[in-house]
mmCIF file of C-alpha atoms in Angstrom:
data_model
loop_
_atom_site.group_PDB
_atom_site.id
_atom_site.type_symbol
_atom_site.label_atom_id
_atom_site.label_comp_id
_atom_site.label_asym_id
_atom_site.label_seq_id
_atom_site.Cartn_x
_atom_site.Cartn_y
_atom_site.Cartn_z
ATOM 1 C CA MET A 975 -47.666 -90.167 -168.729
ATOM 2 C CA ALA A 976 -43.937 -89.785 -168.394
ATOM 3 C CA GLY A 977 -41.025 -91.061 -170.238
ATOM 4 C CA PHE A 978 -38.085 -90.121 -172.617
ATOM 5 C CA GLU A 979 -36.830 -90.043 -175.875
ATOM 6 C CA GLN A 980 -33.368 -90.647 -177.562
ATOM 7 C CA THR A 981 -31.940 -90.820 -180.678
ATOM 8 C CA GLU A 982 -28.549 -92.582 -182.954
ATOM 9 C CA TRP A 983 -27.421 -93.052 -185.900
ATOM 10 C CA ILE A 984 -26.316 -96.256 -186.836
ATOM 11 C CA ALA A 985 -23.989 -97.062 -189.928
ATOM 12 C CA ARG A 986 -25.998 -99.770 -191.400
ATOM 13 C CA PRO A 987 -29.509 -99.523 -193.235
ATOM 14 C CA PRO A 988 -32.847 -99.754 -191.433
ATOM 15 C CA ALA A 989 -33.677 -103.599 -192.664
ATOM 16 C CA ALA A 990 -30.180 -104.692 -190.720
ATOM 17 C CA VAL A 991 -30.953 -102.607 -187.633
ATOM 18 C CA PHE A 992 -34.371 -103.743 -187.181
ATOM 19 C CA GLN A 993 -33.563 -107.277 -187.672
ATOM 20 C CA PHE A 994 -30.543 -106.724 -184.927
ATOM 21 C CA ILE A 995 -32.920 -105.193 -182.685
ATOM 22 C CA THR A 996 -35.794 -107.581 -182.900
ATOM 23 C CA ASP A 997 -33.675 -110.851 -182.527
ATOM 24 C CA THR A 998 -34.377 -111.894 -178.725
ATOM 25 C CA ARG A 999 -30.580 -113.375 -178.613
ATOM 26 C CA ASN A 1000 -29.096 -109.683 -179.108
ATOM 27 C CA ALA A 1001 -30.918 -108.137 -175.763
ATOM 28 C CA PRO A 1002 -28.348 -108.985 -173.712
ATOM 29 C CA ARG A 1003 -25.655 -106.968 -176.218
ATOM 30 C CA VAL A 1004 -28.084 -103.887 -175.752
ATOM 31 C CA ILE A 1005 -29.018 -104.075 -172.114
ATOM 32 C CA PRO A 1006 -26.437 -105.815 -170.287
ATOM 33 C CA SER A 1007 -28.612 -106.104 -167.417
ATOM 34 C CA VAL A 1008 -31.013 -108.736 -169.345
ATOM 35 C CA GLN A 1009 -29.906 -112.126 -168.847
ATOM 36 C CA ARG A 1010 -31.972 -113.677 -171.082
ATOM 37 C CA LEU A 1011 -35.126 -113.366 -173.223
ATOM 38 C CA GLU A 1012 -37.170 -116.112 -173.975
ATOM 39 C CA ALA A 1013 -40.341 -116.513 -176.407
ATOM 40 C CA MET A 1014 -43.560 -117.753 -174.707
ATOM 41 C CA THR A 1015 -45.382 -117.545 -177.999
ATOM 42 C CA ASP A 1016 -44.592 -119.801 -181.096
ATOM 43 C CA GLY A 1017 -43.980 -118.787 -184.601
ATOM 44 C CA PRO A 1018 -41.961 -115.634 -185.838
ATOM 45 C CA THR A 1019 -42.051 -112.173 -183.951
ATOM 46 C CA ARG A 1020 -45.281 -110.618 -184.814
ATOM 47 C CA VAL A 1021 -47.783 -107.913 -183.148
ATOM 48 C CA GLY A 1022 -48.918 -110.159 -179.917
ATOM 49 C CA THR A 1023 -45.462 -112.114 -179.547
ATOM 50 C CA ARG A 1024 -44.672 -111.963 -175.934
ATOM 51 C CA TYR A 1025 -41.594 -112.975 -173.954
ATOM 52 C CA ARG A 1026 -40.194 -113.386 -170.635
ATOM 53 C CA GLU A 1027 -37.493 -110.964 -170.010
ATOM 54 C CA THR A 1028 -35.052 -111.834 -167.031
ATOM 55 C CA ARG A 1029 -33.057 -109.168 -165.887
ATOM 56 C CA LEU A 1030 -30.341 -108.824 -162.787
ATOM 57 C CA VAL A 1031 -31.821 -105.774 -160.733
ATOM 58 C CA ASN A 1032 -29.591 -104.853 -157.431
ATOM 59 C CA GLY A 1033 -28.080 -108.368 -157.783
ATOM 60 C CA LYS A 1034 -31.076 -110.348 -158.050
ATOM 61 C CA GLU A 1035 -33.077 -111.973 -161.003
ATOM 62 C CA ALA A 1036 -36.239 -110.295 -161.858
ATOM 63 C CA GLN A 1037 -38.744 -111.505 -164.506
ATOM 64 C CA ALA A 1038 -41.220 -109.082 -166.559
ATOM 65 C CA GLU A 1039 -43.253 -110.361 -169.274
ATOM 66 C CA LEU A 1040 -43.096 -108.315 -172.538
ATOM 67 C CA GLU A 1041 -45.704 -107.955 -175.452
ATOM 68 C CA VAL A 1042 -45.048 -106.800 -179.145
ATOM 69 C CA THR A 1043 -47.311 -104.197 -179.869
ATOM 70 C CA GLY A 1044 -45.535 -102.964 -182.914
ATOM 71 C CA PHE A 1045 -43.782 -105.339 -185.440
ATOM 72 C CA GLU A 1046 -43.523 -102.926 -188.952
ATOM 73 C CA PRO A 1047 -40.375 -103.731 -190.902
ATOM 74 C CA PRO A 1048 -38.136 -102.311 -191.116
ATOM 75 C CA GLY A 1049 -39.658 -99.066 -189.670
ATOM 76 C CA ARG A 1050 -41.265 -99.648 -186.333
ATOM 77 C CA TYR A 1051 -41.098 -101.772 -183.693
ATOM 78 C CA ALA A 1052 -42.706 -101.733 -180.274
ATOM 79 C CA VAL A 1053 -42.782 -103.754 -176.975
ATOM 80 C CA ARG A 1054 -45.079 -103.054 -173.871
ATOM 81 C CA ASN A 1055 -44.633 -104.126 -170.213
ATOM 82 C CA VAL A 1056 -47.226 -103.753 -167.538
ATOM 83 C CA THR A 1057 -45.899 -104.355 -163.898
ATOM 84 C CA ASP A 1058 -47.740 -103.652 -160.489
ATOM 85 C CA GLY A 1059 -50.541 -101.460 -162.967
ATOM 86 C CA ILE A 1060 -47.615 -99.536 -164.480
ATOM 87 C CA GLN A 1061 -47.278 -99.597 -168.263
ATOM 88 C CA THR A 1062 -43.925 -99.107 -170.149
ATOM 89 C CA VAL A 1063 -43.671 -99.029 -174.130
ATOM 90 C CA TYR A 1064 -40.751 -98.807 -175.808
ATOM 91 C CA THR A 1065 -41.386 -97.844 -179.263
ATOM 92 C CA TYR A 1066 -38.258 -98.052 -182.048
ATOM 93 C CA ARG A 1067 -38.540 -95.789 -185.101
ATOM 94 C CA PHE A 1068 -36.057 -96.759 -188.108
ATOM 95 C CA GLN A 1069 -35.338 -94.101 -190.501
ATOM 96 C CA PRO A 1070 -32.959 -94.156 -193.252
ATOM 97 C CA GLU A 1071 -30.645 -91.316 -193.146
ATOM 98 C CA ARG A 1072 -26.956 -90.640 -194.478
ATOM 99 C CA ASP A 1073 -26.410 -94.029 -195.683
ATOM 100 C CA GLY A 1074 -27.411 -95.724 -192.766
ATOM 101 C CA THR A 1075 -30.034 -95.385 -189.995
ATOM 102 C CA ARG A 1076 -31.577 -93.131 -187.536
ATOM 103 C CA VAL A 1077 -33.251 -94.862 -184.686
ATOM 104 C CA THR A 1078 -35.311 -93.200 -182.376
ATOM 105 C CA LEU A 1079 -36.387 -94.687 -179.239
ATOM 106 C CA GLU A 1080 -39.370 -93.387 -177.317
ATOM 107 C CA CYS A 1081 -40.205 -94.808 -173.747
ATOM 108 C CA VAL A 1082 -43.699 -94.214 -172.264
ATOM 109 C CA VAL A 1083 -44.471 -94.823 -169.008
ATOM 110 C CA SER A 1084 -48.290 -94.544 -167.916
ATOM 111 C CA ALA A 1085 -50.624 -95.555 -164.988
ATOM 112 C CA GLY A 1086 -53.991 -95.005 -163.418
ATOM 113 C CA GLY A 1087 -55.164 -93.931 -160.066
ATOM 114 C CA LEU A 1088 -52.677 -93.151 -157.530
ATOM 115 C CA LYS A 1089 -50.174 -95.156 -159.526
ATOM 116 C CA LYS A 1090 -50.181 -92.258 -161.678
ATOM 117 C CA LEU A 1091 -47.580 -90.551 -159.292
ATOM 118 C CA MET A 1092 -45.148 -93.040 -159.606
ATOM 119 C CA ALA A 1093 -44.926 -92.613 -163.610
ATOM 120 C CA PRO A 1094 -42.264 -89.999 -163.605
ATOM 121 C CA ILE A 1095 -39.980 -91.767 -161.177
ATOM 122 C CA VAL A 1096 -40.257 -94.997 -163.075
ATOM 123 C CA ALA A 1097 -39.329 -93.231 -166.288
ATOM 124 C CA ALA A 1098 -36.370 -91.498 -164.658
ATOM 125 C CA VAL A 1099 -35.146 -95.185 -163.746
ATOM 126 C CA LEU A 1100 -35.313 -96.375 -166.551
ATOM 127 C CA LYS A 1101 -33.976 -93.885 -168.308
ATOM 128 C CA LYS A 1102 -30.628 -94.380 -165.756
ATOM 129 C CA GLU A 1103 -31.119 -97.768 -166.356
ATOM 130 C CA ASP A 1104 -31.230 -97.656 -170.183
ATOM 131 C CA GLY A 1105 -29.948 -94.530 -171.031
ATOM 132 C CA ASP A 1106 -27.126 -95.286 -173.086
ATOM 133 C CA HIS A 1107 -29.379 -98.145 -174.674
ATOM 134 C CA LEU A 1108 -29.064 -96.992 -178.572
ATOM 135 C CA ALA A 1109 -25.103 -96.302 -177.905
ATOM 136 C CA ARG A 1110 -24.379 -99.976 -177.219
ATOM 137 C CA LEU A 1111 -27.260 -100.775 -180.115
ATOM 138 C CA LYS A 1112 -24.937 -98.867 -182.296
ATOM 139 C CA ALA A 1113 -21.605 -100.021 -181.090
ATOM 140 C CA ALA A 1114 -22.842 -103.732 -181.487
ATOM 141 C CA VAL A 1115 -25.030 -103.531 -185.013
ATOM 142 C CA GLU A 1116 -21.742 -101.722 -186.296
ATOM 143 C CA ALA A 1117 -19.327 -104.519 -184.897
ATOM 144 C CA GLY A 1118 -21.600 -107.097 -186.916
#
């Protein structure tokens, strides 16, 4: 198992930050490589909701399927992706702090067998790609 954790304070209440990050239309504002995020399941977002994410990776479109594994407004939201036997889980936690919200993002990368050796490399790539993820979230949420 490998991964990283980051935290950011945002000058908005937890419910507003939670709502923003769970609204799929905001994904490209937070992660510029994301071109679109399309629901694959009907109804409101909940545990089990699935999305198809399209990102630009090295100038080419790449797709991945995401599944919501945690949905506890306004305190926790988690999304899982499994690609080529490597699982990545992004978990967001939202805590009230100083008239705003402390957001903690935890990324956990895991795999079995020989793929276990790839987990730290995948985690390092994700940290490089998404390292300013929460700073962009802060800017977008605070801009309104």
